[in-house]
Short mmCIF file of C-alpha atoms in Angstrom, two decimals:
data_model
loop_
_atom_site.label_atom_id
_atom_site.label_comp_id
_atom_site.label_asym_id
_atom_site.label_seq_id
_atom_site.Cartn_x
_atom_site.Cartn_y
_atom_site.Cartn_z
CA ARG A 1 -64.33 17.85 -127.07
CA GLU A 2 -67.12 18.11 -124.55
CA MET A 3 -65.71 15.11 -122.69
CA ALA A 4 -62.30 16.77 -122.56
CA ALA A 5 -63.91 19.93 -121.16
CA ASP A 6 -65.80 17.88 -118.57
CA ALA A 7 -62.60 16.04 -117.67
CA THR A 8 -60.70 19.32 -117.35
CA LYS A 9 -63.47 20.75 -115.19
CA ALA A 10 -63.46 17.61 -113.03
CA ILE A 11 -59.67 17.83 -112.66
CA GLN A 12 -59.90 21.51 -111.70
CA GLU A 13 -62.58 20.73 -109.12
CA ALA A 14 -60.46 17.88 -107.78
CA VAL A 15 -57.44 20.20 -107.54
CA GLU A 16 -59.51 22.87 -105.76
CA THR A 17 -60.93 20.25 -103.41
CA ALA A 18 -57.41 18.96 -102.76
CA GLU A 19 -56.19 22.49 -102.06
CA VAL A 20 -59.06 23.10 -99.64
CA ALA A 21 -58.30 19.77 -97.97
CA LYS A 22 -54.60 20.69 -97.84
CA VAL A 23 -55.39 24.04 -96.16
CA ALA A 24 -57.74 22.31 -93.72
CA ALA A 25 -55.06 19.70 -92.94
CA LEU A 26 -52.43 22.41 -92.42
CA ASN A 27 -54.79 24.33 -90.15
CA ALA A 28 -55.53 21.15 -88.19
CA CYS A 29 -51.78 20.47 -87.86
CA LYS A 30 -51.17 24.04 -86.69
CA GLU A 31 -53.99 23.75 -84.14
CA ALA A 32 -52.68 20.39 -82.90
CA ALA A 33 -49.16 21.81 -82.59
CA LYS A 34 -50.51 24.83 -80.72
CA LEU A 35 -52.45 22.60 -78.33
CA GLU A 36 -49.37 20.43 -77.75
CA LEU A 37 -47.25 23.52 -77.12
CA ASP A 38 -49.86 24.95 -74.75
CA ALA A 39 -49.94 21.65 -72.85
CA ALA A 40 -46.13 21.54 -72.65
CA VAL A 41 -46.00 25.13 -71.39
CA ARG A 42 -48.72 24.42 -68.82
CA GLU A 43 -46.89 21.30 -67.60
CA ALA A 44 -43.61 23.23 -67.38
CA LYS A 45 -45.28 26.00 -65.37
CA GLU A 46 -46.85 23.45 -63.02
CA ARG A 47 -43.49 21.70 -62.58
CA VAL A 48 -41.80 25.03 -61.79
CA GLN A 49 -44.54 25.85 -59.29
CA ARG A 50 -44.15 22.45 -57.61
CA GLU A 51 -40.37 22.83 -57.48
CA HIS A 52 -40.71 26.35 -56.09
CA ALA A 53 -43.19 25.16 -53.48
CA ALA A 54 -40.77 22.37 -52.51
CA GLU A 55 -37.91 24.87 -52.22
CA VAL A 56 -40.04 27.20 -50.10
CA GLU A 57 -41.03 24.30 -47.83
CA ALA A 58 -37.41 23.17 -47.50
CA ALA A 59 -36.37 26.73 -46.61
CA ARG A 60 -39.19 26.97 -44.07
CA GLN A 61 -38.15 23.68 -42.47
CA HIS A 62 -34.51 24.80 -42.38
CA ALA A 63 -35.51 28.10 -40.74
CA GLU A 64 -37.62 26.19 -38.20
CA LEU A 65 -34.69 23.91 -37.36
CA GLU A 66 -32.43 26.94 -36.92
CA ARG A 67 -35.03 28.61 -34.72
CA GLN A 68 -35.35 25.50 -32.57
CA SER A 69 -31.56 25.26 -32.31
CA GLU A 70 -31.34 28.91 -31.25
CA ILE A 71 -34.08 28.38 -28.66
CA ALA A 72 -32.24 25.35 -27.28
CA GLU A 73 -29.00 27.35 -27.09
CA LEU A 74 -30.76 30.24 -25.32
CA ARG A 75 -32.31 27.82 -22.83
CA ARG A 76 -28.91 26.23 -22.19
CA VAL A 77 -27.30 29.65 -21.63
CA ALA A 78 -30.19 30.74 -19.39
CA GLU A 79 -29.83 27.53 -17.37
CA GLU A 80 -26.09 28.12 -17.01
CA MET A 81 -26.75 31.69 -15.91
CA LYS A 82 -29.35 30.50 -13.41
CA VAL A 83 -26.98 27.87 -12.02
CA GLY A 84 -24.21 30.48 -11.87
CA ALA A 85 -26.51 32.94 -10.08
CA VAL A 86 -27.52 30.28 -7.54
CA ALA A 87 -23.86 29.36 -6.99
CA ASP A 88 -22.96 33.05 -6.52
CA ALA A 89 -25.82 33.51 -4.06
CA LEU A 90 -24.76 30.42 -2.09
CA ARG A 91 -21.11 31.56 -2.08
CA SER A 92 -22.16 35.03 -0.90
CA ALA A 93 -24.37 33.57 1.84
CA HIS A 94 -21.56 31.23 2.90
CA GLU A 95 -19.09 34.15 3.07
CA GLU A 96 -21.58 36.14 5.17
CA LYS A 97 -21.93 33.20 7.56
CA LEU A 98 -18.13 32.89 7.78
CA VAL A 99 -17.91 36.61 8.65
CA GLU A 100 -20.65 36.20 11.27
CA LEU A 101 -18.88 33.13 12.68
CA ALA A 102 -15.58 35.04 12.88
CA GLU A 103 -17.34 37.89 14.70
CA VAL A 104 -18.92 35.42 17.14
CA ARG A 105 -15.48 33.82 17.80
CA ARG A 106 -13.92 37.22 18.46
CA ALA A 107 -16.74 38.09 20.79
CA VAL A 108 -16.31 34.80 22.63
CA GLU A 109 -12.54 35.30 22.89
CA LEU A 110 -13.01 38.70 24.47
#
C-alpha cells in the first residue's frame, strides 16, 4: 500500500512537472512567435521606408529634369527674343538710313 501511495505521489509530481514544462514550452513558443512577428513588422517597415525613399528620390529627379527642361525652353525663347530684337533694331536702322539717303538724293536733285 505504501508503494502504491509512493507511486501515486511520484505520478502526481511527474504530471505537475510535465504541466509546468508544458506551460514553459507554451510561453517560450509565444515569445518566439512574438519575436518573429516583431522582426517581420520591423522588416516590413524598413522595406516601406526604403520604397518611400526611392519614390521620393524618383520624384525629385523627375522634378529636376522638368526644371532643367523649363530652363532650357526659357533660354531658347530668350535667345529668339534677343535675335528678334537685334533684327528689329537692324531693320529700323536700315530704314532710317534709307530715309536719310532719300533725303540726300532729293537735296542733290534740287
